[in-house]
Short mmCIF file of C-alpha atoms in Angstrom, two decimals:
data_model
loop_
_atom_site.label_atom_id
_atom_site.label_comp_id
_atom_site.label_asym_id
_atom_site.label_seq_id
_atom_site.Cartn_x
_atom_site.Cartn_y
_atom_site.Cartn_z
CA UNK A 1 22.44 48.76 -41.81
CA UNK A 2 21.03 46.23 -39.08
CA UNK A 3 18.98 47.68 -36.44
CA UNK A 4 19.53 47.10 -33.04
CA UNK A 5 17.07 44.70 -32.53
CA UNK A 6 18.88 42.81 -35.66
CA UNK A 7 22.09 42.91 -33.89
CA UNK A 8 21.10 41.64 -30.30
CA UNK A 9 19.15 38.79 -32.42
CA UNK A 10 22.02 37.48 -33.87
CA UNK A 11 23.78 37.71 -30.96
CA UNK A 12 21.52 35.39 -29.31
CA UNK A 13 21.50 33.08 -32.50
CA UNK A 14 25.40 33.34 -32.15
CA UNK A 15 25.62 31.69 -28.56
CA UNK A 16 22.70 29.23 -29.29
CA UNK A 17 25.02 28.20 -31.67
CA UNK A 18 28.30 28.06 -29.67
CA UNK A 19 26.67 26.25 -27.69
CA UNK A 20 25.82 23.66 -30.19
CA UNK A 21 28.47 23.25 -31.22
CA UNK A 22 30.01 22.70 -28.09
CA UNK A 23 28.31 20.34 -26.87
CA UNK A 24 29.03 18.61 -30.03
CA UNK A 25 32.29 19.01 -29.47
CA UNK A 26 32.65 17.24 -25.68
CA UNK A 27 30.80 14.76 -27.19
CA UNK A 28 33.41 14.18 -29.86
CA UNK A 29 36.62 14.21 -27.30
CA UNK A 30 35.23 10.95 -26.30
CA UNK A 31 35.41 9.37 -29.30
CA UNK A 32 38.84 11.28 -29.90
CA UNK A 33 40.52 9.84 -26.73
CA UNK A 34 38.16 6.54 -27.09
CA UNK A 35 38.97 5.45 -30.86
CA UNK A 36 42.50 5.32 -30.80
CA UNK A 37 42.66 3.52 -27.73
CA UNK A 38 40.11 0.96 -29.25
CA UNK A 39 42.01 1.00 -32.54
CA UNK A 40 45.64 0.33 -30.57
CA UNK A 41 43.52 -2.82 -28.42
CA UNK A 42 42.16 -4.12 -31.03
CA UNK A 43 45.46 -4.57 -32.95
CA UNK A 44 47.70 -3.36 -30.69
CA UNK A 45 50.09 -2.15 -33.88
CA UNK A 46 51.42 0.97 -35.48
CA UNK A 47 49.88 0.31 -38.73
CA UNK A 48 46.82 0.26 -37.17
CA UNK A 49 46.63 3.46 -35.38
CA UNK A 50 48.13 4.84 -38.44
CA UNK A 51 44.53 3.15 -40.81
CA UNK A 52 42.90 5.19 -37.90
CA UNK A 53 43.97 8.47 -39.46
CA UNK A 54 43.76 7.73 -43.41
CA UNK A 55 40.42 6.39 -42.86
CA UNK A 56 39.32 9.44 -40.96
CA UNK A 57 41.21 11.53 -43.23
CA UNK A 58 40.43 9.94 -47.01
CA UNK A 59 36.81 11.74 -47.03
CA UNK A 60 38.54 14.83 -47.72
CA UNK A 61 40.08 13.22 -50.71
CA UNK A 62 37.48 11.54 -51.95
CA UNK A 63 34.60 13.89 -51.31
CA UNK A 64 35.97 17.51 -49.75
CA UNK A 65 35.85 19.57 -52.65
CA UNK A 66 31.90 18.28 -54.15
CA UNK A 67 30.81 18.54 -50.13
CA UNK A 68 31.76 22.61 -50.44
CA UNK A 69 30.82 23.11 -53.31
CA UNK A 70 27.25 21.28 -52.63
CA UNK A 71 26.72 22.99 -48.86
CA UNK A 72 27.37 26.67 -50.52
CA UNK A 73 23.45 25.56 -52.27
CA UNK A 74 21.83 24.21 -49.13
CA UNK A 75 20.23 25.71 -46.10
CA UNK A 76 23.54 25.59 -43.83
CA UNK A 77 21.37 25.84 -40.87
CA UNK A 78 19.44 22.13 -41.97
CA UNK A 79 22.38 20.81 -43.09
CA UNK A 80 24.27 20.49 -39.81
CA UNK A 81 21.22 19.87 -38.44
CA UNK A 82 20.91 16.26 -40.62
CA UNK A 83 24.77 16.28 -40.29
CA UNK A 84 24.41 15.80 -36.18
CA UNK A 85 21.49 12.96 -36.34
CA UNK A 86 23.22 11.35 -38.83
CA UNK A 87 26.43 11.10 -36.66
CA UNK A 88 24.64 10.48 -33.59
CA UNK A 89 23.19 6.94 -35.34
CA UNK A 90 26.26 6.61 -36.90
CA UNK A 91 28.44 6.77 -33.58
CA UNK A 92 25.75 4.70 -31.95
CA UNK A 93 26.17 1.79 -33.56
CA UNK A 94 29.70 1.01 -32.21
CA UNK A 95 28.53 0.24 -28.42
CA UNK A 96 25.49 -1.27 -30.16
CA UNK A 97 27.50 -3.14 -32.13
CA UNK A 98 29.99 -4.35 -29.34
CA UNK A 99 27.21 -5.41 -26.92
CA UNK A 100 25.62 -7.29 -29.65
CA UNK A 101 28.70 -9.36 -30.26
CA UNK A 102 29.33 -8.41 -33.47
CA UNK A 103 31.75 -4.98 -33.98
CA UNK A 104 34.79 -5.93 -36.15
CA UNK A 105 37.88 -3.39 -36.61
CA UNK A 106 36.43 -3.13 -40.57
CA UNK A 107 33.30 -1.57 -39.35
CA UNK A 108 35.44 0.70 -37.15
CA UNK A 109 37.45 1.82 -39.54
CA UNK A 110 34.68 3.02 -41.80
CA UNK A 111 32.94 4.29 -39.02
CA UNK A 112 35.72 6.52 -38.86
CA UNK A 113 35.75 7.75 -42.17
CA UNK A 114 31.67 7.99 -42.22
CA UNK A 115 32.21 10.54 -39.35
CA UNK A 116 34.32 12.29 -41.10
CA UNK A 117 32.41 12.68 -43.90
CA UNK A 118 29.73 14.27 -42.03
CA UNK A 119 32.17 16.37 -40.35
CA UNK A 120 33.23 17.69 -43.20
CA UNK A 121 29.81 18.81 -44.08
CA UNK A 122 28.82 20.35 -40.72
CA UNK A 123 32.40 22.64 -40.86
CA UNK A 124 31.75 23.88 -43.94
CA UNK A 125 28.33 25.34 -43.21
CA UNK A 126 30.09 26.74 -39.73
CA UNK A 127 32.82 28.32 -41.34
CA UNK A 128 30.73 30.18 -44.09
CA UNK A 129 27.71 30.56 -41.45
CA UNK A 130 30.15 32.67 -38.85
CA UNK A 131 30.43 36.37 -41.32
CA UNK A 132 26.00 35.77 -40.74
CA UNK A 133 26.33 35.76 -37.10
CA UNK A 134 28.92 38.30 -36.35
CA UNK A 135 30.22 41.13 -37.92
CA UNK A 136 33.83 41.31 -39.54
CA UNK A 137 35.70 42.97 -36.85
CA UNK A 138 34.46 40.15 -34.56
CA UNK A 139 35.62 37.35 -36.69
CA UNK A 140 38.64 36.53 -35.17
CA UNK A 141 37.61 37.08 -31.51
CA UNK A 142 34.15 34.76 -32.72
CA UNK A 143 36.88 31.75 -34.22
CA UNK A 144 38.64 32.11 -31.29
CA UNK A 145 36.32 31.23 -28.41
CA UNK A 146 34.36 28.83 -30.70
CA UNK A 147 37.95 26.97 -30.93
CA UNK A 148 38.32 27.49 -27.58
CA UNK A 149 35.34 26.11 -26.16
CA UNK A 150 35.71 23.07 -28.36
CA UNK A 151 39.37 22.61 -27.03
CA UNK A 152 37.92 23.49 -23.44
CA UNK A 153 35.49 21.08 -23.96
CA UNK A 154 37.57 18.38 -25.03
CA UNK A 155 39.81 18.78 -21.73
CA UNK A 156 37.09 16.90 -19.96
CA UNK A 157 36.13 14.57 -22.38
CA UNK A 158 39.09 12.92 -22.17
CA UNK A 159 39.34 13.28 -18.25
CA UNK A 160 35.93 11.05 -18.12
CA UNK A 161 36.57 8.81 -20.45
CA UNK A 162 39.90 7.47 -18.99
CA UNK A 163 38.21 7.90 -15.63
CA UNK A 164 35.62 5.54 -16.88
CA UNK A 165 37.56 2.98 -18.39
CA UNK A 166 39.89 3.64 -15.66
CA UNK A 167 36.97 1.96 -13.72
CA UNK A 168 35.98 -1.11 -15.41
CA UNK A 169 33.54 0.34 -18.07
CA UNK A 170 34.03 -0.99 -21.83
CA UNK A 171 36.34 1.11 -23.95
CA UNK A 172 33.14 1.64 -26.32
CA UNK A 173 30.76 1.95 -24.07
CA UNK A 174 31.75 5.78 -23.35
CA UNK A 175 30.93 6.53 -27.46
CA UNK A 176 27.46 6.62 -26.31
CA UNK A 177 28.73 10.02 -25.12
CA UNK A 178 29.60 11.45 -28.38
CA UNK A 179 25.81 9.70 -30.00
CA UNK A 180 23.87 11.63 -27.11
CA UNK A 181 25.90 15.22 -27.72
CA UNK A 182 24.58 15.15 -31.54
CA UNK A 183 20.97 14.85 -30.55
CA UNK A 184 21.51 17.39 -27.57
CA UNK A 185 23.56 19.95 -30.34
CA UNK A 186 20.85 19.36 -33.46
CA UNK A 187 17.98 20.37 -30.69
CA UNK A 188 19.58 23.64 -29.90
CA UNK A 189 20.63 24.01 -33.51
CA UNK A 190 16.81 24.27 -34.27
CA UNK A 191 15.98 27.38 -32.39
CA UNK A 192 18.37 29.81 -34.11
CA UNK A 193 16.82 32.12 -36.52
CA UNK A 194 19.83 33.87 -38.46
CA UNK A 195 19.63 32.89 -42.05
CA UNK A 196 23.43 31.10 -42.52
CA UNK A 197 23.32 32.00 -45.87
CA UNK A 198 21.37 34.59 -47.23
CA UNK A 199 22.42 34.43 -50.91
CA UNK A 200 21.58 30.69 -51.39
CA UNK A 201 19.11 31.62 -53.89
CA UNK A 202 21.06 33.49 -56.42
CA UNK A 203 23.22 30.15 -56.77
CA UNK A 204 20.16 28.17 -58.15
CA UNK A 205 21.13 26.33 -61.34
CA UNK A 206 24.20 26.13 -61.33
CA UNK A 207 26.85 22.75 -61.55
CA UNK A 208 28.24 21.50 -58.62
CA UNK A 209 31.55 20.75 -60.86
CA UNK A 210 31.49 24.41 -61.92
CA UNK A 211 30.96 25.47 -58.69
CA UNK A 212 34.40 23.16 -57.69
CA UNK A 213 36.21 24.58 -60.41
CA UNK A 214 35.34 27.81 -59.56
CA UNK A 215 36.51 27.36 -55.68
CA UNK A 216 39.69 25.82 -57.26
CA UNK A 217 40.53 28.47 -59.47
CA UNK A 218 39.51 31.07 -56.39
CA UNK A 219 42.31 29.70 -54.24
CA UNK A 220 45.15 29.32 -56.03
CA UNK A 221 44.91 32.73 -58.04
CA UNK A 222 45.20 34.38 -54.44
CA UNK A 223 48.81 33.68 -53.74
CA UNK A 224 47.85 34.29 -49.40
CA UNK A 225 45.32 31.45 -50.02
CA UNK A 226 47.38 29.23 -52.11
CA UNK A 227 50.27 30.07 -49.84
CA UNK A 228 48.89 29.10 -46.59
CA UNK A 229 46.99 26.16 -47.88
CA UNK A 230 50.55 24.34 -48.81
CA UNK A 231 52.53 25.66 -45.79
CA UNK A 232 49.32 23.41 -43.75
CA UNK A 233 49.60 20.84 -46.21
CA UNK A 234 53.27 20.12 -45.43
CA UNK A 235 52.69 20.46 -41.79
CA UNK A 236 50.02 18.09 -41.77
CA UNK A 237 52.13 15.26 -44.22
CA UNK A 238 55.08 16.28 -41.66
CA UNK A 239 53.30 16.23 -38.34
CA UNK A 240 50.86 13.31 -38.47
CA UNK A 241 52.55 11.00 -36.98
CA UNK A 242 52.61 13.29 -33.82
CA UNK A 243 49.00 12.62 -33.14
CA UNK A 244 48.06 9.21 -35.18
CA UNK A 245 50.67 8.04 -32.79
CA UNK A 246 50.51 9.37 -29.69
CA UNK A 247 48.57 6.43 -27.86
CA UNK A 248 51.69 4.45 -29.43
CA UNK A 249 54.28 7.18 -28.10
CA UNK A 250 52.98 7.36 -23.98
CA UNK A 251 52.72 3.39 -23.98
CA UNK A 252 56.31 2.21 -24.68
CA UNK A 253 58.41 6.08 -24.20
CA UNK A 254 56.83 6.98 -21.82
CA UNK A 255 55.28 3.71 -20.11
CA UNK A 256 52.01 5.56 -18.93
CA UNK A 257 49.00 3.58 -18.49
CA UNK A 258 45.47 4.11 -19.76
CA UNK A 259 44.69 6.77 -17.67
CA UNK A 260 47.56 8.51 -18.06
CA UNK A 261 47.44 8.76 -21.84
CA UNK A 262 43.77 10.46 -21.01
CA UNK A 263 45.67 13.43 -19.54
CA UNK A 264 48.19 13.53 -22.54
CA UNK A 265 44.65 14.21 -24.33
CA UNK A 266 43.39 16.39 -22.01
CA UNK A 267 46.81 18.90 -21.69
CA UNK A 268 46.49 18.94 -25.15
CA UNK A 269 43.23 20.11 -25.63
CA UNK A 270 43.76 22.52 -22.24
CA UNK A 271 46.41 23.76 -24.03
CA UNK A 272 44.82 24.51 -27.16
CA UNK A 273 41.74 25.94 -24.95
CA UNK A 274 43.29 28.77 -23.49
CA UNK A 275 45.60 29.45 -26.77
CA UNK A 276 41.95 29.80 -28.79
CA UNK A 277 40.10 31.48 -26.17
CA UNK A 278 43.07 34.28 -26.29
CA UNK A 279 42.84 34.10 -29.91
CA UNK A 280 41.07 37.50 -30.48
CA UNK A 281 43.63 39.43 -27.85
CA UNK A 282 46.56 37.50 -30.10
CA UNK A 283 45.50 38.88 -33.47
CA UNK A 284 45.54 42.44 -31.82
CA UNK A 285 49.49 42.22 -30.87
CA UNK A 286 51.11 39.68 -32.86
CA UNK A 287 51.32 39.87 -36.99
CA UNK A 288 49.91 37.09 -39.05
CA UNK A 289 53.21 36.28 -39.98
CA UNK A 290 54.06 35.60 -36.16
CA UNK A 291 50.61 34.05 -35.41
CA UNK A 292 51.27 31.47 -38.75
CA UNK A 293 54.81 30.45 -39.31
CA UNK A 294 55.69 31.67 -35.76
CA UNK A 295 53.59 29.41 -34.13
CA UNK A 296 54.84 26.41 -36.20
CA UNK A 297 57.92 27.24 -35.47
CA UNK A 298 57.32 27.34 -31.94
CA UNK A 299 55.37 23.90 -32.39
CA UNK A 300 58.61 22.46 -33.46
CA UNK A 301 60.54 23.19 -30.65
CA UNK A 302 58.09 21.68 -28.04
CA UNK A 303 57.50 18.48 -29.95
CA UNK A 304 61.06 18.28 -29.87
CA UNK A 305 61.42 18.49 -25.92
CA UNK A 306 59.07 15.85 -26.42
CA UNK A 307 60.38 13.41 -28.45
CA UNK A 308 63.68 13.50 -26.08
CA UNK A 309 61.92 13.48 -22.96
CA UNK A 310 61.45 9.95 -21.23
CA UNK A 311 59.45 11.72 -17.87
CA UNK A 312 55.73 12.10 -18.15
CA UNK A 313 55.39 14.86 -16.52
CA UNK A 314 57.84 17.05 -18.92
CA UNK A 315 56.66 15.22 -21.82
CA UNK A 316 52.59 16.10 -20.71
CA UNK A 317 53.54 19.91 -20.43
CA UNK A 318 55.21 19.74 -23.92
CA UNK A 319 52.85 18.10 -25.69
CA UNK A 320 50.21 20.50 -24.16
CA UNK A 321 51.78 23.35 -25.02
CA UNK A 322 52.40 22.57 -28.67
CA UNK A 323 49.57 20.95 -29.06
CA UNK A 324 47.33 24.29 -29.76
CA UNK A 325 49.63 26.22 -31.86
CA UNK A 326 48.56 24.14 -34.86
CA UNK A 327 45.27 25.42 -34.17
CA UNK A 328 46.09 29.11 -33.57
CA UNK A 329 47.65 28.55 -37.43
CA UNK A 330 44.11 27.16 -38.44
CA UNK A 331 41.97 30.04 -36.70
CA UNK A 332 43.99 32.90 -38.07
CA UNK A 333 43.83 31.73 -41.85
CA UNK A 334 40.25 30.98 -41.51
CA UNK A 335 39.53 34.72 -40.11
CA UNK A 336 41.66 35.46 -43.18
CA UNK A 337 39.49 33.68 -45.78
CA UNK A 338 36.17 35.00 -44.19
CA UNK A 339 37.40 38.26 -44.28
CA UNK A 340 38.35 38.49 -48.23
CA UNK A 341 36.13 35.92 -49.53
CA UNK A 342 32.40 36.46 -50.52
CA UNK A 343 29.78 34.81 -48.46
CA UNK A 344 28.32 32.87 -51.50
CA UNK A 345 31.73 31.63 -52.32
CA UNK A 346 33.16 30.81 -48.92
CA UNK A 347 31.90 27.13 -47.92
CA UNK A 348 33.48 25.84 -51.55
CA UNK A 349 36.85 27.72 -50.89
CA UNK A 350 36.92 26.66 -47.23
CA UNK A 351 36.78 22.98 -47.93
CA UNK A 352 39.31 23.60 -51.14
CA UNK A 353 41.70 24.90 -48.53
CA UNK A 354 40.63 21.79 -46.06
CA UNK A 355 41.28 19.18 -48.46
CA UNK A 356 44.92 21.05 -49.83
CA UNK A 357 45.49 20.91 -45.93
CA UNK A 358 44.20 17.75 -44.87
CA UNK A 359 44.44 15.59 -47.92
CA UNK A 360 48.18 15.34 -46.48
CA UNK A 361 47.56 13.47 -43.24
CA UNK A 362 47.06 9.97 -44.07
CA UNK A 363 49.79 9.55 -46.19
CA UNK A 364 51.92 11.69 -43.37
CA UNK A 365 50.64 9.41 -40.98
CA UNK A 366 51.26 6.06 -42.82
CA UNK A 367 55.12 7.59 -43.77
CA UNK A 368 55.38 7.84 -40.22
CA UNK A 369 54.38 4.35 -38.96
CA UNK A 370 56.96 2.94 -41.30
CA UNK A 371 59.27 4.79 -40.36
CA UNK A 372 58.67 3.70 -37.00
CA UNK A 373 58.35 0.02 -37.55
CA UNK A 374 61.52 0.17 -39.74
CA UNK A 375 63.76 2.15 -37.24
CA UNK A 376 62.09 0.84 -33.95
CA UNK A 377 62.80 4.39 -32.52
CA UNK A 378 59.29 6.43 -32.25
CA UNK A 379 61.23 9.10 -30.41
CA UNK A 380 63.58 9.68 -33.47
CA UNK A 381 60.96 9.66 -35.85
CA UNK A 382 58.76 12.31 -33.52
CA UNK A 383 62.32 14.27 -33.59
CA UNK A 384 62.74 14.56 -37.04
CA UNK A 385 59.11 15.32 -37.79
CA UNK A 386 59.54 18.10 -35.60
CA UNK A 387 62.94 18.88 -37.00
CA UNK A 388 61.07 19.20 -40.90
CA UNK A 389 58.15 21.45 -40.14
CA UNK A 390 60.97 23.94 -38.53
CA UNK A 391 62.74 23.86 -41.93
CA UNK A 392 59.52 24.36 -43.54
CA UNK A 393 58.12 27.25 -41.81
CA UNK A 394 61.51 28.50 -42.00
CA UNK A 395 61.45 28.31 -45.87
CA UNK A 396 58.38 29.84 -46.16
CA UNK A 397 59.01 33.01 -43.80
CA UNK A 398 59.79 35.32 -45.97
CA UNK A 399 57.31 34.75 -49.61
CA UNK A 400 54.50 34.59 -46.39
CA UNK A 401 55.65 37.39 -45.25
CA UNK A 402 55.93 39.07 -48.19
CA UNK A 403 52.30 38.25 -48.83
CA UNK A 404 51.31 39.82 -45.49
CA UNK A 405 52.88 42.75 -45.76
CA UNK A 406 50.77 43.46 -48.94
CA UNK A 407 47.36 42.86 -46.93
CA UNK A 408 48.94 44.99 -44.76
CA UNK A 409 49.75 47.67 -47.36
CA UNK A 410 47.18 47.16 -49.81
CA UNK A 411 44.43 45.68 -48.36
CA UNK A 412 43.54 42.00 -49.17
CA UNK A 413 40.80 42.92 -51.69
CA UNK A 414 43.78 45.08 -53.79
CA UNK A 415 46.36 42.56 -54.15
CA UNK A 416 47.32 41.98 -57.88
CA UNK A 417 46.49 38.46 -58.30
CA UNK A 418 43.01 38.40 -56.37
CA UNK A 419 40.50 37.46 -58.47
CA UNK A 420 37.64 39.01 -59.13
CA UNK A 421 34.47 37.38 -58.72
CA UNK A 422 31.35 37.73 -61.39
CA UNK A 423 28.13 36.46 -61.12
CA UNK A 424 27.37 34.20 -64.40
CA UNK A 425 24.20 32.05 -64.83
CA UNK A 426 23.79 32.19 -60.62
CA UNK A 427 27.00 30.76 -60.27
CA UNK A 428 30.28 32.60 -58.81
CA UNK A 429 32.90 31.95 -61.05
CA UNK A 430 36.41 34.03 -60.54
CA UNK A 431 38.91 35.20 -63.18
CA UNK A 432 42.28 36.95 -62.82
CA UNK A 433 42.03 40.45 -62.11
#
């Protein structure tokens, strides 16, 4: 049992590290609203924004599943640590680059995947450090603000740059933003004390393959985890297109300028703030079904008052309503896997579910800007994305359902196909139950 003192410790440790990370986080709604933008002057094309999103989305593919498996044996704590001076060189060298005279789109492009890569890394140690920091009742609630604040801290990130650019200053001149938050975030970082993962050492020895196989295996014996991993997967290869091609979408639908595509960034993330920050309060009245499927479902609707809308205005409240719900799917299934995974297992079956998830987007988003350059009609294609994910989270109501209703009744640790976890040569390996 922790003692008081224990408990008010980690308490501290936990908003030392909200903070963190939210400062990371306004630093990376720069270079959200910023690369894009770059991406669409640069080449002023479809295709192009669409490369933005496979090449920020391919690390998952190529590296997700060995980057989960490989963080559930490291210090979590050091690891984001490296993972936020790494990015803040990494970022850095785009201004540095463009003053110099010599950035090319090549080296944005695998900027953009680099900083994903290290992404990658520093989410999986979050989402398996959180169950160190708070206790289980307060994982939801925790998710929530941290989602929040990063969403609340993206509203203004947005809001500067286009207020910035709006004013004469260099399109990648406000990265230098996002470089400075990752020094700023790694400092505070360094003062918590909370181990992140206290049963590191029992893992010693074992194979980073086994340890993939075993995360594999984990996930799709648990029909909940397998279940809401494809349901994201679809909605991600479905709804891509929605955000790769936004900047696209405001220029010629809506014919807003520069600064107003900064507020179509900043609703959204508004949006998405006060969804998150509610998160907690949600979970409490709503079932998972409603806070899963019923959120998608809701998601389609607004994107399609979007897609038909040629007013800003009506288009901006739209797209920052639905822009959270996504989210509000993502925070709910995460509280879900920290709850009914072990600790020792949970980075590796986080980025499993990640990269079944997210492995979807670049070829959603590359579907989607041929479609676009065939028809010519971005609002139809926005419209029938929209129209798909309904019919999907339609399909999937009731086996989800079903699958809730035995949490419900059983208790997630009890259902049938859960596997069970033993501990063999230090390394977690499941089998059917």
């Amino acid at each position: 049992m922790s003692t008081g003192g224990g408990t008010l410790s980690r308490r501290g440790d936990f908003r030392l590290f909200w903070s963190s990370q939210t400062i990371s986080s306004l630093g990376s709604s720069f270079t959200t609203f910023a690369l894009p933008l770059l991406v669409f002057k640069l080449t002023g094309s479809a295709v192009g924004l669409a490369l933005t999103t496979v090449t920020g989305f391919l690390p998952y593919l190529v590296f997700g599943l060995v980057i989960g498996a490989w963080v559930d044996r490291l210090d979590r704590r050091k690891t984001m640590i490296c993972a936020d001076l790494g990015r803040l060189v990494l970022i850095g060298t785009i201004p540095a680059f463009a003053w110099l005279g010599i950035l090319h789109l090549p080296w944005v492009y695998l900027a953009a995947f680099l900083n994903t890569t290290l992404w990658i890394i520093c989410t999986a140690a979050e989402s398996a450090a959180i169950p160190s920091l708070v206790s289980k009742p307060g994982l939801m609630a925790a998710n929530g603000r941290l989602q929040g604040s990063y969403a609340a801290a993206q509203v203004l990130g947005p809001l500067l740059a286009g207020a910035l650019i709006g004013n004469g200053i260099p399109v990648t001149a406000v990265f230098l933003a996002d470089s400075v938050s990752f020094g700023i975030s790694a400092a505070i970082m360094a003062f918590v004390r909370t181990p992140f993962n206290p049963e590191r050492a029992a893992r010693r020895g074992s194979r980073v393959l086994a340890d993939v196989r075993a995360g594999l295996a984990y996930v799709f014996a648990n029909p909940v985890l397998r279940g809401v991993a494809l349901v994201a997967a679809l909605f991600n290869l479905l709804g891509a297109t929605t955000w790769s091609q936004l900047v696209l979408f405001a220029h010629t639908r809506l014919n807003a300028s520069d600064s107003r595509i900064s507020l179509l960034f900043a609703g959204a993330s508004a949006g998405t703030a006060l969804l998150l920050l509610a998160a907690g309060r949600l979970n409490r009245r709503f079932s998972f079904l409603s806070m899963t499927l019923g959120a998608l479902v809701v998601w389609s609707c607004l994107v399609l008052v979007l897609a038909l809308s040629t007013d800003f205005w009506i288009a901006a409240g739209a797209w920052a309503a639905a822009a959270g719900l996504p989210s509000l799917y993502a925070v709910r299934t995460l509280a879900l896997r920290q709850e009914i995974v072990p600790e020792y297992f949970l980075a590796r079956v986080q980025t499993v579910a990640q990269v079944l998830a997210w492995s979807a987007q670049p070829l959603g988003a590359l579907l989607g800007a041929w479609a676009i350059q065939v028809t010519g009609h971005i609002a139809i294609v926005y419209a029938v994305c929209a129209s798909l994910v309904l019919l999907v989270a339609l399909i999937y109501w009731r086996p989800l359902g079903r699958a809730a209703r035995r949490i419900q009744t059983q208790g997630s640790a009890d259902l049938d196909e859960q596997p069970t976890v033993q501990q063999t040569g230090g390394t977690g390996q499941p089998s059917s139950g």
